[in-house]
Short mmCIF file of C-alpha atoms in Angstrom, two decimals:
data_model
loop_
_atom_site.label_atom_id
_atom_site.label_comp_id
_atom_site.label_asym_id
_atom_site.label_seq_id
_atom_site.Cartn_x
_atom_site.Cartn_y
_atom_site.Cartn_z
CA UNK A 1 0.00 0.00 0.00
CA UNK A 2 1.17 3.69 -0.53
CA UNK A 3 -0.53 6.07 -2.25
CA UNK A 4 -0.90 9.84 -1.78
CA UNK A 5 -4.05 10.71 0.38
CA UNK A 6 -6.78 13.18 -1.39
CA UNK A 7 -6.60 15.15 1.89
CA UNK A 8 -8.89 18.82 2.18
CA UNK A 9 -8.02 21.95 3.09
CA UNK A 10 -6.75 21.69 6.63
CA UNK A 11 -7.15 21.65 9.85
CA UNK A 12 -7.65 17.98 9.89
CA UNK A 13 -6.21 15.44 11.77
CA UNK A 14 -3.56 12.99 11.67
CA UNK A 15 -2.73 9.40 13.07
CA UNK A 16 1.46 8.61 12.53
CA UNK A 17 1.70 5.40 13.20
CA UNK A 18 5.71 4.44 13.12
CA UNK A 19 6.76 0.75 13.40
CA UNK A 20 9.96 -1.76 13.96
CA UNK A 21 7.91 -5.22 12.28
CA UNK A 22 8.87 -8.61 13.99
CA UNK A 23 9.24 -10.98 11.69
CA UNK A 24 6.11 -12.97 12.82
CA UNK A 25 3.38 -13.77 9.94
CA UNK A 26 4.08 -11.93 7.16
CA UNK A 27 0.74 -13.68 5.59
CA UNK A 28 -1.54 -12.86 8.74
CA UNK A 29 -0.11 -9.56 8.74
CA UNK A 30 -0.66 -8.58 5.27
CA UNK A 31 -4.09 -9.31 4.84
CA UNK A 32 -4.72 -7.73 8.35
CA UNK A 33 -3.00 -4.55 7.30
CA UNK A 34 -5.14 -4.63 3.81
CA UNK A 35 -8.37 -5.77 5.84
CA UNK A 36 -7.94 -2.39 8.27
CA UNK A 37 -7.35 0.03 5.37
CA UNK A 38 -10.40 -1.27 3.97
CA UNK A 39 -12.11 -1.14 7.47
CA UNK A 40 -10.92 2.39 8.24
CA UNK A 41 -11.89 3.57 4.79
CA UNK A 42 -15.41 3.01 5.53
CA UNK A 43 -15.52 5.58 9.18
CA UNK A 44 -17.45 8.92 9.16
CA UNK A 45 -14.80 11.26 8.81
CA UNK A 46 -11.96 9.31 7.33
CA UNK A 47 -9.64 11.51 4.98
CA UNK A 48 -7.09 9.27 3.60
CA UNK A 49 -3.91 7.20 4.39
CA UNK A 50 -0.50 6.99 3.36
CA UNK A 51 2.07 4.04 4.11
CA UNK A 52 5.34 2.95 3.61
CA UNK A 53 7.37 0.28 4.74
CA UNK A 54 11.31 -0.57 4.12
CA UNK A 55 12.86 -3.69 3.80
CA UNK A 56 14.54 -3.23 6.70
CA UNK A 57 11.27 -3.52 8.85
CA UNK A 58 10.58 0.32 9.55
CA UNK A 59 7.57 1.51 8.17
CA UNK A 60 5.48 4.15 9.09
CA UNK A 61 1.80 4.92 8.18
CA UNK A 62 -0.14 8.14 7.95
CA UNK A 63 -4.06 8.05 8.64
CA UNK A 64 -6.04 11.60 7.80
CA UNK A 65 -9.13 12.36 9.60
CA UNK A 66 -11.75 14.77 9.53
CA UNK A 67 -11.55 15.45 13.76
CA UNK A 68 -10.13 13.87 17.12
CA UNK A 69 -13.94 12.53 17.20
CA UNK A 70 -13.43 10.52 14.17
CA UNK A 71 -10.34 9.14 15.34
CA UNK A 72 -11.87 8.54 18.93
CA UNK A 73 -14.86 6.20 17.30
CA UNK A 74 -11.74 4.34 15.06
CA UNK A 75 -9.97 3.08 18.26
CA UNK A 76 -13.07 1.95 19.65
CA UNK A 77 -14.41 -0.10 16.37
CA UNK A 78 -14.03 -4.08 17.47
CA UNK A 79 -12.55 -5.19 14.83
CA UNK A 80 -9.76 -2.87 14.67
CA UNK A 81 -9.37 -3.20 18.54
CA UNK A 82 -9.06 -6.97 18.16
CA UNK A 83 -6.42 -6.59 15.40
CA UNK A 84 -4.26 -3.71 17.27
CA UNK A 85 -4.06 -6.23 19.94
CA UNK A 86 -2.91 -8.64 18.33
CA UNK A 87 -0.66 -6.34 16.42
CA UNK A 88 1.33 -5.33 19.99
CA UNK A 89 1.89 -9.05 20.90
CA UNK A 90 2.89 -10.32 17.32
CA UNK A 91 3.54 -8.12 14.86
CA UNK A 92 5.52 -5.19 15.87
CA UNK A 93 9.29 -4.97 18.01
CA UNK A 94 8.08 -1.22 18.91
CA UNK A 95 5.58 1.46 17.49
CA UNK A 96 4.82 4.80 18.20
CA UNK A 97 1.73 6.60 17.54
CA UNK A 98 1.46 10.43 17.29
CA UNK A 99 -1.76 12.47 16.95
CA UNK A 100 -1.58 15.45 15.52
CA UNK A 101 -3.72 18.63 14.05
CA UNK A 102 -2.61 19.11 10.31
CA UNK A 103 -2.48 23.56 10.11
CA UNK A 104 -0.46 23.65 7.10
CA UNK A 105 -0.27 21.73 3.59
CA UNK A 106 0.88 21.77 0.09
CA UNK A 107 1.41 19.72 -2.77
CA UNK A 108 3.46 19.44 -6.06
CA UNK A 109 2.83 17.04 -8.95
CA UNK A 110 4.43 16.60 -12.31
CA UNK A 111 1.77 18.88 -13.64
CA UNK A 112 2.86 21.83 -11.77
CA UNK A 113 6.10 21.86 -14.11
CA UNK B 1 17.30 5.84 7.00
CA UNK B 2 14.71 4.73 9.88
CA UNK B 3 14.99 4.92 13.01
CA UNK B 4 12.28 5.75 15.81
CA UNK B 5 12.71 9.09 16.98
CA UNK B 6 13.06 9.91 20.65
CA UNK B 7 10.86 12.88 20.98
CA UNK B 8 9.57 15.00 24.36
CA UNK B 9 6.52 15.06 25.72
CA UNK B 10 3.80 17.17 23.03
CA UNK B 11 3.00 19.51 21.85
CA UNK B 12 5.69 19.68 19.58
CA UNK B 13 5.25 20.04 15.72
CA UNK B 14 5.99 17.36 12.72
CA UNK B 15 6.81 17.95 8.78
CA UNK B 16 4.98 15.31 7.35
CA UNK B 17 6.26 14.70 3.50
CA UNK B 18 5.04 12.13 1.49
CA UNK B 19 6.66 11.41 -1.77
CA UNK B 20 7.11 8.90 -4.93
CA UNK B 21 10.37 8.86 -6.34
CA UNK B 22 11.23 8.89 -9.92
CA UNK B 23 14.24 7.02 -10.92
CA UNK B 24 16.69 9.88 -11.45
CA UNK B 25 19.79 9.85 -10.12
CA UNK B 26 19.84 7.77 -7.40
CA UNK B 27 23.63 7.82 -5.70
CA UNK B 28 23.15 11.92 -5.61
CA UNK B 29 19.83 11.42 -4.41
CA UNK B 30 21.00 9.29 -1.63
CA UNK B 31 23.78 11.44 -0.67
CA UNK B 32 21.80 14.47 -0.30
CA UNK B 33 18.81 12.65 1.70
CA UNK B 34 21.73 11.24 4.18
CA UNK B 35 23.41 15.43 4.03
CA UNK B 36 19.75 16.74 4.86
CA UNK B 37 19.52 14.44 8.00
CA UNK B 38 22.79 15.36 9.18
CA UNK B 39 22.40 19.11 8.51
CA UNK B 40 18.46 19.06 10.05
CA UNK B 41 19.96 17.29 13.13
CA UNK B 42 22.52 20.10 13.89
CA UNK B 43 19.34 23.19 13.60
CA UNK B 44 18.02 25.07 16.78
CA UNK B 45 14.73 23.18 17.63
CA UNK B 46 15.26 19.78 15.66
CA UNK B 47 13.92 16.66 17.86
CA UNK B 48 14.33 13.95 15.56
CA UNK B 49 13.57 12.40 11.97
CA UNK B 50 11.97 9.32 10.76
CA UNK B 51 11.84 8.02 7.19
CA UNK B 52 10.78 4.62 5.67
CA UNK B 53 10.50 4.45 1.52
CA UNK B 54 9.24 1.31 0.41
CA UNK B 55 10.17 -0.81 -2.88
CA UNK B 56 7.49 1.03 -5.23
CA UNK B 57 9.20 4.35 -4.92
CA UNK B 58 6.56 5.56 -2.24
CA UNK B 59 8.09 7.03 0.92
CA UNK B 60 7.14 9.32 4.01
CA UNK B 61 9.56 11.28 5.96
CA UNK B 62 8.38 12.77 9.44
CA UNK B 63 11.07 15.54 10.94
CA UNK B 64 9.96 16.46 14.43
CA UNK B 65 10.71 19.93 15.82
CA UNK B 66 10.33 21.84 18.68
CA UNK B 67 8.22 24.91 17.33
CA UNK B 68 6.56 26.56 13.86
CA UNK B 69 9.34 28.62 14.36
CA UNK B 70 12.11 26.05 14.10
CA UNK B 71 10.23 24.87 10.96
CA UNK B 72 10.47 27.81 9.84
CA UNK B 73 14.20 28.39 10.02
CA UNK B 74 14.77 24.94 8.36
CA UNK B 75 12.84 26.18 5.49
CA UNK B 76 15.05 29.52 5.15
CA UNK B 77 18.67 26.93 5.70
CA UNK B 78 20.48 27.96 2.39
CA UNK B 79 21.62 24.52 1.64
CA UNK B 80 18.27 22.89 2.11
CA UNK B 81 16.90 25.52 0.03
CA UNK B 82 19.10 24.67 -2.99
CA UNK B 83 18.39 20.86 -2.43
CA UNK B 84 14.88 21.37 -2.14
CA UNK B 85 14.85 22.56 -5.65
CA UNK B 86 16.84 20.22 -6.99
CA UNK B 87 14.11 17.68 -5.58
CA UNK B 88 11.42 19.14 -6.66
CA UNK B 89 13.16 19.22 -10.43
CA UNK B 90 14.56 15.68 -10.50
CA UNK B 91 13.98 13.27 -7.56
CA UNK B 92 10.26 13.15 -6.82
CA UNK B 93 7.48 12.45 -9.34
CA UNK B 94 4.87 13.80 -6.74
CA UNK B 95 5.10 15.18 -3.12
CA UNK B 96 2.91 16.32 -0.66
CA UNK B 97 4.24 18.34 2.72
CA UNK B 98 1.71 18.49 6.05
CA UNK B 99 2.74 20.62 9.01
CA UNK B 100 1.13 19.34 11.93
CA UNK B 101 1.01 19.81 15.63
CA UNK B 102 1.42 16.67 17.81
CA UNK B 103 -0.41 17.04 21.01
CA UNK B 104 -0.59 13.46 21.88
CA UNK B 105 1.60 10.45 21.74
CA UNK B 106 2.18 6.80 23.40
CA UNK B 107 5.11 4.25 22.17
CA UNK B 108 5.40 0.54 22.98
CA UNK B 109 8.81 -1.13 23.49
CA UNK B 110 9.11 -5.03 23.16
CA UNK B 111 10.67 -4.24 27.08
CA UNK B 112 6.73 -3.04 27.96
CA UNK B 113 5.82 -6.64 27.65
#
């Protein structure tokens, strides 16, 4: 996954999720990590999300949301509770998460010239 | 270039860019990305840089910094101004820049258990 969120005009919000991945289930992982994109796609007041990953194992991923309420309801969804559990006992050596109020944003694409 | 970066207690601010690489030049490229690290590291206000670019090109780069001012003065850095343009002319296909201001965070450590 990568891609280059369709973000608005800000303020919005944003959820930087940095990771260290174990080297536990690539397989379960994978389709977990497609499964919540599709999941968080589908919230009131989702924006976007942006991800990368090296092949060392760091990888961090950027979730845009409309407000702190938006990302509030996300961490309480089931699903994605059950699967961010599992993701701190298997998946991950260490993460950080950030959340932060986007003031300030600008683009360039091959367009522009 | 990874690494989790050991930032204070928020608020603080984060420079959020998100870019795809196009396949120009990519020894001066990574020269310059390692030169922009090191030079970032030594400004007034700097807190720490993460960076993760995955095998399709796509890549996000979060700098951390104390203040908008800080930012700021980054911006203004001579050197960083010249390489800035040379990105924008030859290194990225597409980027996107977010300035954001963290006011919460929580890490996990494979020592939290």
């Amino acid at each position: 996954m990568s891609t280059d969120a369709r973000t608005p005009e800000p303020p919005y919000w944003a959820v930087i999720f940095s990771s260290r991945r174990s080297i536990t289930d690539p397989d379960e992982y994978a389709a977990a990590a497609t499964r919540m994109v599709e999941l968080a796609s589908q919230q009131d007041g989702f924006l976007g999300v942006e991800s990368a990953r090296a092949s060392d194992g760091f990888g961090i991923t950027v979730s845009y949301w409309r407000d702190r309420e938006a990302i509030a309801a996300w961490r309480r969804h089931d699903e994605h509770r059950i699967v961010r559990e599992r993701g701190r006992q298997a998946w991950y050596e260490q993460f950080q998460v950030r959340i932060a109020c986007v003031e300030r944003a600008y683009e360039r694409t091959q367009e522009d010239g």
